[in-house]
């Protein structure tokens, strides 16, 4: 069909007769009325063509689920209240006591925290692997391994893994040991735009809609996607038991953000590459981490598998700068605000001691600043970086 950008605008939706408006309606309900007792008794809340209770889906949530599935190239989607809820839903649906989950050492921090605090308490073994070395993953798989997380690019340090090679390791171990291994990708960075995750052979994708699909920095939401109907069924069972419903007004905000997402992704991408390149040429800077910069870890895999890059880059400063000086640099920035999240209109930054985030041995930079580039003018952002660098 047409380009993804077009499909995000022209999406199948039939408005009511005589009301040919483009935006879908915002339906709100906890209760959904059944016509009679027989209909109430035969309710099937997992079926997407009938409604049973607001928590399990409304016409409005179904429209967003369809659109996010279109975006990612998946068959099924379930919405949850945050990107982190999408991660925890996968863990709760797939894992049981005695299983092992493998997580890349550079994964999104709260994914590791959920595994450490909750999954371990429920009897799940938690193992970290080096995502830049498929042999390291191969060496850590055991007969107990059940769920393997992938993330591209990695959190904070933005290494881009060789996803096909990691998936080959999983498939060959799985078929040799007749073991069902589930590959789940945190696809918030690629967002369905930088690469096509299901064409690479993953089983599950999770997406923090808080970031690009919303684009407004004003809503939290997540999605869990799959092409496998049985997996979707399992995810829906867990979803209903834990009660991860989403609010109609939040869904409306994400629906509003989606048509401009392709344009925003491209604008963030271009501005980020320009600023990352400029930072790399500054004398205070040791290196810039951005998957589309030659020499950055995973650049070759990014170039082979991706057509775009998200709005993040990280800067490692020359080693003679103390962490306090780097904090001072962040405090001196005016347009780049201090805060978490990304892909909203406002540029953000935060300093990190990477050695505190990683479980496997380093070397890891002790002082690094991660930037999220917003939608301000690039020359204003460059000037802001220049004035803060001058104070270093
Ligand atoms: C932000 C983020 C999440 C979590 O999303 P929230 O909606 O903030 O819970 C998960 N994974 C990645 C890679 C993220 O950047």
XYZ file of C-alpha atoms and ligand atoms in Angstrom:
407
model
C 0.000 0.000 0.000
C 0.982 3.625 0.381
C 3.690 4.982 2.610
C 3.418 4.520 6.376
C 3.053 8.287 6.783
C -0.047 8.207 4.590
C -1.467 5.161 6.310
C -1.225 6.895 9.684
C -3.462 9.657 8.313
C -5.829 7.634 6.106
C -6.746 4.853 8.453
C -9.861 2.731 8.087
C -12.540 4.273 10.265
C -16.230 4.456 9.393
C -17.930 7.440 10.995
C -21.647 7.195 11.698
C -24.020 7.751 8.794
C -24.311 11.453 7.917
C -21.328 12.512 10.077
C -18.284 12.253 7.849
C -15.786 13.738 10.308
C -12.153 12.618 10.341
C -11.390 12.295 14.086
C -12.728 9.149 15.738
C -15.125 9.512 18.668
C -14.049 9.430 22.321
C -16.215 6.783 23.950
C -16.151 6.642 27.739
C -17.517 3.793 29.800
C -16.925 1.479 32.676
C -20.318 -0.242 32.282
C -21.406 -1.561 28.916
C -25.098 -2.583 28.881
C -26.020 -6.087 27.694
C -29.344 -6.535 25.884
C -30.347 -9.614 27.928
C -29.060 -12.209 30.390
C -28.066 -14.626 27.644
C -25.774 -11.959 26.136
C -24.312 -11.179 29.582
C -23.617 -14.870 30.255
C -22.018 -15.459 26.883
C -19.771 -12.361 27.045
C -16.275 -12.887 25.694
C -14.164 -9.940 26.783
C -11.147 -11.030 24.729
C -13.095 -10.837 21.450
C -12.524 -7.532 19.734
C -15.895 -7.478 17.974
C -18.010 -7.296 21.144
C -17.804 -5.062 24.202
C -18.114 -6.197 27.801
C -16.588 -3.636 30.159
C -14.625 -0.404 29.720
C -11.464 -1.969 31.148
C -11.285 -4.498 28.306
C -11.779 -2.097 25.422
C -14.020 0.562 23.935
C -14.491 1.550 20.273
C -11.943 4.327 20.921
C -9.230 2.054 22.344
C -9.759 -0.425 19.508
C -9.089 2.283 16.920
C -5.810 3.220 18.588
C -4.821 -0.448 18.907
C -5.399 -0.918 15.170
C -3.354 2.149 14.320
C -0.419 1.181 16.522
C -0.503 -2.308 14.958
C -0.362 -0.639 11.514
C 2.566 1.481 12.660
C 4.582 -1.504 13.855
C 3.507 -4.061 11.254
C 1.851 -6.280 13.889
C -1.466 -8.168 13.868
C -2.510 -7.562 17.469
C -2.086 -4.789 19.996
C -3.137 -4.213 23.577
C -2.904 -0.815 25.273
C -1.591 -0.316 28.802
C -1.217 2.756 31.046
C 2.526 3.336 30.428
C 5.536 2.017 28.559
C 6.722 0.439 31.793
C 3.349 -1.315 32.198
C 3.903 -2.778 28.702
C 7.228 -4.227 29.887
C 5.778 -5.637 33.110
C 2.743 -7.076 31.277
C 5.063 -9.112 29.037
C 6.976 -10.439 32.054
C 3.794 -11.392 33.892
C 2.212 -13.032 30.834
C 5.229 -15.045 29.678
C 7.166 -16.031 32.814
C 6.464 -18.453 35.633
C 8.472 -19.401 38.695
C 11.686 -21.218 37.735
C 11.929 -19.542 34.314
C 14.815 -17.334 33.309
C 14.589 -13.892 31.709
C 17.584 -12.485 29.817
C 17.926 -8.721 29.662
C 20.527 -6.690 27.756
C 22.793 -4.926 30.225
C 22.033 -1.563 28.569
C 18.235 -2.024 28.811
C 15.855 0.710 29.935
C 16.586 0.989 33.695
C 13.064 0.348 35.017
C 12.920 -2.890 32.980
C 15.923 -4.113 35.022
C 14.386 -2.769 38.249
C 11.092 -4.614 37.602
C 13.025 -7.827 36.996
C 15.208 -7.371 40.093
C 12.393 -6.466 42.496
C 9.305 -8.261 41.191
C 10.303 -11.094 38.885
C 12.993 -12.327 41.304
C 10.480 -12.255 44.182
C 8.207 -14.444 42.050
C 10.947 -17.054 41.535
C 12.163 -15.960 38.102
C 15.911 -15.993 37.439
C 17.284 -12.774 36.018
C 20.346 -12.843 33.747
C 22.048 -9.944 31.963
C 23.848 -10.288 28.638
C 26.049 -8.098 26.449
C 23.801 -7.144 23.513
C 26.803 -6.197 21.366
C 28.137 -9.758 21.507
C 25.715 -12.456 20.232
C 28.128 -15.137 21.507
C 27.677 -13.779 25.029
C 23.923 -14.316 24.694
C 24.526 -17.822 23.292
C 26.718 -18.675 26.283
C 24.092 -17.553 28.794
C 21.056 -19.438 27.427
C 19.971 -22.415 29.514
C 17.075 -24.901 29.449
C 15.260 -22.528 31.843
C 15.515 -19.504 29.524
C 12.049 -18.355 28.491
C 12.004 -14.635 27.709
C 14.783 -12.644 26.018
C 14.541 -8.864 25.903
C 16.055 -6.872 23.063
C 16.424 -3.121 22.906
C 17.665 -1.042 19.975
C 19.317 1.333 20.557
C 20.382 0.616 24.141
C 19.327 2.949 26.913
C 21.569 5.983 27.679
C 24.641 4.625 25.837
C 22.729 4.022 22.570
C 24.679 1.024 21.260
C 22.793 -0.456 18.287
C 22.797 -4.284 18.499
C 22.905 -6.724 15.595
C 19.264 -7.785 16.040
C 19.263 -10.465 13.276
C 22.371 -12.080 14.825
C 20.824 -12.083 18.329
C 17.607 -13.586 16.931
C 19.598 -16.275 15.066
C 21.212 -17.256 18.384
C 17.772 -17.595 19.990
C 16.255 -19.571 17.141
C 19.136 -22.024 16.879
C 19.182 -22.621 20.645
C 15.381 -22.941 20.692
C 15.250 -25.492 17.884
C 18.247 -27.492 19.183
C 16.633 -27.773 22.638
C 12.979 -27.824 21.495
C 12.423 -24.904 23.756
C 9.933 -22.064 23.346
C 11.958 -18.866 23.638
C 10.090 -15.589 23.415
C 11.950 -12.621 21.881
C 10.532 -9.298 23.090
C 11.800 -5.990 21.728
C 11.480 -2.611 23.416
C 10.749 -0.681 20.220
C 10.252 2.787 21.705
C 13.364 4.174 19.951
C 12.594 2.771 16.485
C 8.881 3.524 17.049
C 7.852 1.526 13.944
C 9.659 4.055 11.740
C 13.422 3.406 11.951
C 13.074 -0.329 11.127
C 10.369 -2.987 10.776
C 10.679 -5.109 13.935
C 8.365 -7.978 12.995
C 10.156 -8.499 9.688
C 13.268 -9.270 11.747
C 11.436 -12.118 13.498
C 10.658 -10.869 16.995
C 7.666 -12.322 18.863
C 6.572 -9.295 20.881
C 7.167 -5.573 20.593
C 6.549 -3.087 23.377
C 6.255 0.614 22.648
C 6.109 3.542 25.078
C 3.435 5.602 23.303
C 4.384 8.297 25.824
C 7.250 9.155 23.471
C 6.780 9.546 19.684
C 3.136 8.505 19.130
C 1.929 11.072 21.686
C 4.646 13.606 20.939
C 3.151 16.090 23.378
C 4.896 15.160 26.649
C 1.422 15.226 28.187
C 0.294 11.594 28.314
C 1.594 8.229 29.506
C 0.655 5.080 27.604
C 2.153 1.854 26.332
C 1.350 -0.872 23.830
C 2.204 -4.564 23.542
C 2.148 -5.961 20.004
C 2.451 -9.356 18.408
C 1.643 -11.246 15.192
C 0.929 -14.487 17.096
C -2.754 -14.915 18.054
C -1.953 -17.344 20.886
C 0.564 -14.940 22.373
C -1.975 -12.141 22.087
C -4.484 -14.311 23.922
C -2.024 -14.820 26.782
C -1.257 -11.115 26.923
C -4.982 -10.310 27.002
C -5.596 -12.779 29.846
C -2.918 -11.132 31.959
C -4.065 -7.662 30.902
C -7.572 -8.355 32.193
C -6.350 -9.910 35.456
C -4.042 -7.050 36.372
C -6.517 -4.403 35.212
C -4.223 -2.394 32.934
C -6.964 -0.330 31.231
C -6.357 3.095 29.648
C -8.479 6.256 29.820
C -10.391 7.535 26.779
C -8.996 11.080 27.023
C -5.444 9.738 26.996
C -6.267 7.583 23.970
C -7.644 10.669 22.245
C -4.361 12.518 22.802
C -2.327 9.707 21.261
C -4.749 9.423 18.305
C -4.192 13.127 17.738
C -0.431 12.767 17.782
C -0.192 9.861 15.343
C -0.801 11.606 11.993
C 2.112 14.008 12.586
C 4.408 11.320 13.946
C 6.271 10.639 10.671
C 7.047 14.323 10.220
C 8.079 14.742 13.824
C 10.320 11.678 13.756
C 12.108 13.001 10.658
C 12.491 16.512 12.109
C 13.836 15.228 15.445
C 16.175 12.894 13.544
C 17.667 15.620 11.325
C 18.144 18.059 14.215
C 19.688 15.378 16.433
C 22.234 14.313 13.802
C 23.221 17.918 13.220
C 23.757 18.619 16.913
C 25.497 15.289 17.541
C 27.963 15.983 14.721
C 28.597 19.488 15.989
C 29.188 18.254 19.554
C 31.682 15.705 18.237
C 33.844 18.539 16.911
C 34.003 20.397 20.231
C 37.324 20.317 22.147
C 35.677 19.449 25.510
C 34.105 16.296 24.056
C 35.728 12.851 24.122
C 33.030 11.100 22.081
C 29.439 11.324 20.996
C 27.201 8.246 21.084
C 24.543 8.148 18.363
C 23.923 5.026 16.260
C 23.992 6.957 12.961
C 27.429 8.482 13.667
C 30.276 6.473 12.099
C 32.390 5.018 14.903
C 29.532 4.900 17.404
C 28.923 1.365 18.767
C 26.650 -0.555 16.412
C 26.846 1.968 13.573
C 27.265 -0.832 11.000
C 24.177 -2.707 12.246
C 22.195 0.542 12.355
C 23.225 1.370 8.767
C 22.225 -2.103 7.545
C 18.879 -2.390 9.386
C 17.550 1.168 9.793
C 16.375 4.063 7.666
C 16.178 6.664 10.453
C 17.277 7.400 14.020
C 15.486 8.831 17.051
C 16.086 12.105 18.901
C 18.729 10.915 21.383
C 22.481 11.298 21.621
C 24.891 11.064 24.527
C 28.135 12.892 25.141
C 31.172 11.602 27.020
C 33.328 14.540 28.066
C 37.131 14.560 28.199
C 38.292 12.684 31.313
C 39.789 15.742 33.046
C 36.296 17.161 33.622
C 34.926 16.193 37.033
C 31.331 14.966 37.470
C 30.621 18.253 39.293
C 31.776 20.232 36.271
C 29.506 18.141 34.036
C 26.587 18.791 36.416
C 27.431 22.501 36.134
C 27.337 22.221 32.328
C 23.812 20.736 32.547
C 22.699 23.454 34.980
C 24.018 26.120 32.586
C 21.830 24.948 29.693
C 18.741 27.095 29.186
C 16.737 25.514 26.358
C 17.695 21.934 27.256
C 15.682 21.322 30.421
C 16.631 18.748 33.057
C 14.225 15.864 33.011
C 13.355 12.349 31.926
C 11.529 11.084 28.865
C 11.985 12.193 25.249
C 10.353 12.753 21.835
C 8.321 15.701 23.095
C 8.554 19.304 21.902
C 11.066 20.390 24.570
C 14.733 19.432 24.487
C 15.940 17.634 27.586
C 19.174 16.444 29.120
C 20.326 14.428 32.128
C 23.761 13.439 33.443
C 24.438 9.761 34.211
C 27.164 7.747 35.895
C 26.946 4.757 33.532
C 29.039 2.546 35.842
C 26.126 2.644 38.307
C 23.614 1.514 35.649
C 25.463 -1.521 34.308
C 25.710 -4.970 35.851
C 28.388 -6.490 33.585
C 32.015 -5.346 33.739
C 32.954 -2.135 31.897
C 34.721 0.060 31.072
C 31.718 2.358 31.463
C 31.884 6.169 31.384
C 31.448 7.735 34.837
C 30.066 11.011 33.537
C 27.930 11.177 30.444
C 25.119 13.498 29.433
C 22.191 12.216 27.451
C 20.387 14.704 25.258
C 16.886 14.442 23.857
C 16.418 16.912 21.036
C 13.030 18.608 20.835
C 11.410 20.697 18.128
C 13.112 24.042 18.798
C 15.275 25.674 16.110
C 18.549 23.816 15.692
C 20.637 26.996 15.676
C 19.102 28.088 19.007
C 19.882 24.677 20.480
C 23.460 24.820 19.149
C 23.948 28.251 20.694
C 22.635 26.941 24.004
C 25.129 24.067 23.927
C 27.926 26.488 22.952
C 27.279 28.882 25.840
C 27.176 26.010 28.365
C 30.363 24.458 26.908
C 32.094 27.839 27.198
C 31.445 27.788 30.940
C 32.942 24.336 31.430
C 10.214 5.867 28.323
C 10.570 4.470 27.991
C 9.828 3.415 28.509
C 8.715 3.602 29.514
O 7.703 4.440 29.112
P 6.788 5.173 30.206
O 5.533 5.429 29.440
O 7.522 6.396 30.617
O 6.576 4.215 31.336
C 10.188 2.140 28.133
N 11.218 1.903 27.317
C 11.958 2.898 26.801
C 13.092 2.577 25.898
C 11.666 4.215 27.127
O 12.409 5.199 26.636
